[in-house]
Tab-separated table of C-alpha atoms in Angstrom:
chain	number	residue	atom	x	y	z
A	1177	MET	CA	133.537	98.938	91.216
A	1178	ARG	CA	131.044	97.439	92.712
A	1179	HIS	CA	131.079	93.741	94.075
A	1180	ALA	CA	128.348	91.492	93.104
A	1181	LYS	CA	126.764	90.608	96.506
A	1182	THR	CA	125.969	87.382	98.034
A	1183	GLU	CA	123.051	85.238	96.136
A	1184	GLY	CA	119.988	84.986	98.008
A	1185	ILE	CA	116.809	86.898	99.134
A	1186	TYR	CA	117.720	90.536	101.008
A	1187	GLU	CA	115.021	92.769	102.884
A	1188	CYS	CA	115.725	96.470	101.512
A	1189	PHE	CA	113.878	99.693	101.173
A	1190	ILE	CA	113.560	102.587	98.104
A	1191	ALA	CA	116.179	105.039	98.676
A	1192	ALA	CA	116.296	106.856	95.234
A	1193	ILE	CA	114.732	106.861	92.287
A	1194	ASP	CA	116.811	108.405	89.015
A	1195	VAL	CA	115.944	108.912	85.116
A	1196	GLU	CA	118.711	109.226	82.789
A	1197	LYS	CA	117.299	110.235	79.381
A	1198	TYR	CA	119.778	109.149	76.593
A	1199	LYS	CA	118.985	109.721	72.796
A	1200	GLN	CA	117.139	106.840	71.936
A	1201	THR	CA	115.802	105.925	75.434
A	1202	SER	CA	115.723	106.836	78.897
A	1203	LYS	CA	116.289	104.417	82.034
A	1204	LEU	CA	114.699	104.182	85.575
A	1205	THR	CA	117.150	103.476	88.141
A	1206	ILE	CA	115.347	102.440	91.611
A	1207	THR	CA	118.237	102.261	94.163
A	1208	LEU	CA	117.452	100.024	97.385
A	1209	GLU	CA	119.044	100.141	100.614
A	1210	ILE	CA	119.867	96.904	102.146
A	1211	ARG	CA	117.941	96.906	105.676
A	1212	SER	CA	120.603	97.106	108.717
A	1213	ASP	CA	117.196	96.654	111.032
A	1214	VAL	CA	116.389	93.184	110.273
A	1215	PRO	CA	117.664	89.836	112.430
A	1216	LYS	CA	120.687	88.755	111.210
A	1217	LYS	CA	119.916	85.057	111.255
A	1218	GLY	CA	118.269	82.035	108.875
A	1219	LEU	CA	118.291	83.093	105.374
A	1220	LEU	CA	119.278	86.777	105.964
A	1221	ARG	CA	122.586	85.900	107.428
A	1222	ASN	CA	124.457	86.101	104.435
A	1223	THR	CA	122.278	88.657	102.681
A	1224	ASN	CA	121.371	91.503	104.972
A	1225	GLY	CA	123.565	90.338	107.675
A	1226	LYS	CA	126.626	91.074	105.701
A	1227	TRP	CA	125.593	93.697	103.597
A	1228	GLY	CA	123.151	95.696	105.563
A	1229	GLY	CA	123.936	99.536	104.859
A	1230	ASP	CA	124.752	98.901	101.461
A	1231	PHE	CA	122.890	99.129	97.709
A	1232	LEU	CA	121.433	97.291	94.728
A	1233	THR	CA	119.623	98.591	92.181
A	1234	ILE	CA	117.293	97.790	89.781
A	1235	GLN	CA	117.188	99.424	86.439
A	1236	TYR	CA	114.082	99.430	83.965
A	1237	TRP	CA	114.621	100.659	80.544
A	1238	GLN	CA	112.761	102.257	78.174
A	1239	LYS	CA	111.358	100.427	74.976
A	1240	LYS	CA	112.947	101.938	71.673
A	1241	ALA	CA	110.150	101.339	69.796
A	1242	THR	CA	107.193	103.175	72.102
A	1243	ARG	CA	109.395	105.184	74.143
A	1244	ARG	CA	107.422	104.043	77.513
A	1245	PHE	CA	108.643	101.554	80.291
A	1246	ASN	CA	107.176	98.166	80.852
A	1247	ILE	CA	104.326	99.031	82.482
A	1248	GLN	CA	103.769	95.529	84.464
A	1249	ASN	CA	107.315	95.718	85.702
A	1250	LEU	CA	106.523	98.438	87.506
A	1251	GLN	CA	103.146	97.388	89.107
A	1252	ILE	CA	105.010	94.217	90.180
A	1253	LEU	CA	107.184	97.061	92.205
A	1254	CYS	CA	104.099	99.167	93.380
A	1255	TYR	CA	102.410	95.719	94.514
A	1256	ALA	CA	105.286	94.512	96.399
A	1257	CYS	CA	105.265	97.965	98.350
A	1258	GLY	CA	101.456	98.018	99.253
A	1259	ILE	CA	100.372	100.467	96.520
A	1260	PRO	CA	96.702	100.034	95.654
A	1261	GLU	CA	96.338	99.241	91.730
A	1262	HIS	CA	94.105	102.389	90.660
A	1263	LEU	CA	95.941	105.159	92.283
A	1264	GLU	CA	96.838	107.434	89.361
A	1265	ILE	CA	100.621	108.357	89.289
A	1266	ASN	CA	101.938	111.361	87.716
A	1267	GLY	CA	105.381	111.000	86.238
A	1268	VAL	CA	108.712	109.891	87.906
A	1269	ASN	CA	108.133	112.906	90.870
A	1270	GLY	CA	104.659	111.163	91.365
A	1271	LEU	CA	106.551	107.838	91.527
A	1272	LYS	CA	108.964	109.107	93.963
A	1273	ASP	CA	106.603	110.284	96.088
A	1274	ILE	CA	104.700	107.405	96.553
A	1275	LEU	CA	107.798	105.023	96.759
A	1276	ILE	CA	110.374	106.279	98.492
A	1277	GLY	CA	111.304	104.551	102.018
A	1278	ARG	CA	108.965	101.542	101.515
A	1279	GLN	CA	110.265	98.172	101.980
A	1280	VAL	CA	110.191	95.209	100.002
A	1281	GLN	CA	111.869	91.724	99.648
A	1282	VAL	CA	114.087	91.146	96.641
A	1283	LEU	CA	115.406	87.616	95.228
A	1284	VAL	CA	119.443	88.720	93.768
A	1285	LYS	CA	120.869	86.390	91.441
A	1286	ASN	CA	124.923	87.127	89.779
A	1287	GLU	CA	125.432	86.854	86.491
A	1288	TYR	CA	128.931	87.538	84.184
A	1289	ASP	CA	128.462	90.827	82.472
A	1290	SER	CA	130.854	90.894	79.271
A	1291	TYR	CA	131.017	94.306	79.268
A	1292	LEU	CA	132.287	94.565	82.867
A	1293	GLY	CA	134.218	91.098	82.831
A	1294	SER	CA	133.037	90.273	86.189
A	1295	LYS	CA	130.015	89.070	88.093
A	1296	VAL	CA	127.499	91.710	88.705
A	1297	SER	CA	124.356	91.446	91.296
A	1298	HIS	CA	120.569	91.346	89.257
A	1299	ILE	CA	117.094	91.574	90.743
A	1300	ALA	CA	114.617	89.904	87.872
A	1301	PRO	CA	111.594	92.646	87.982
A	1302	TRP	CA	109.295	89.724	88.702
A	1303	ASN	CA	111.832	88.493	91.955
A	1304	ILE	CA	110.559	91.488	93.994
A	1305	LYS	CA	108.301	90.664	96.866
A	1306	PRO	CA	106.301	92.607	99.813
A	1307	THR	CA	108.370	92.226	102.661
A	1308	ALA	CA	108.210	89.612	105.323
A	1309	ILE	CA	109.377	92.218	108.054
A	1310	PRO	CA	107.684	95.567	108.288
A	1311	ASN	CA	108.793	98.181	110.250
A	1312	LEU	CA	106.696	101.170	110.281
A	1313	LYS	CA	109.038	103.287	111.931
A	1314	LEU	CA	111.683	102.922	109.502
A	1315	LEU	CA	109.541	104.181	106.714
A	1316	LYS	CA	108.222	107.236	108.374
A	1317	ASP	CA	111.331	108.028	110.190
A	1318	TYR	CA	113.095	107.951	106.435
A	1319	ARG	CA	110.164	109.803	104.528
A	1320	GLN	CA	110.411	112.567	106.939
A	1321	THR	CA	114.426	112.895	107.220
A	1322	ASN	CA	113.923	112.921	103.227
A	1323	GLY	CA	111.182	115.523	102.980
A	1324	TYR	CA	108.312	113.219	102.130
A	1325	ASP	CA	104.965	113.166	103.843
A	1326	GLU	CA	104.178	110.633	106.460
A	1327	THR	CA	102.147	108.098	104.463
């Protein structure tokens, strides 16, 4: 079972994007890797300093009535990654091509999950911001290592 992370601001990069389909709906999961290349002092001492190299997830659920994802939440994520507003994205594979390796800053809050019976880390869609510590070499290396174009 995953442990709840320390509440606070984390510098991360997008490591994976997956879709799980269910009978009534679908779930889009964005996996963020907590960056270990940032200075481990100040605000990031108890977050990136302690959890660097670990993972966080953001989940977007499809609305059952419309069978669509809330596009505003995805727009916030794209804005935080520096993606232009009117760029056409073709499905989940297009989203992966654009976002994998991009760096973001997230605010993690812990909430009690009655199903699991413990606290879990949660990232609200509006708590995703552009990174404060960009590292273009990390972006380039991660994308090349995972078979994505340099962008």
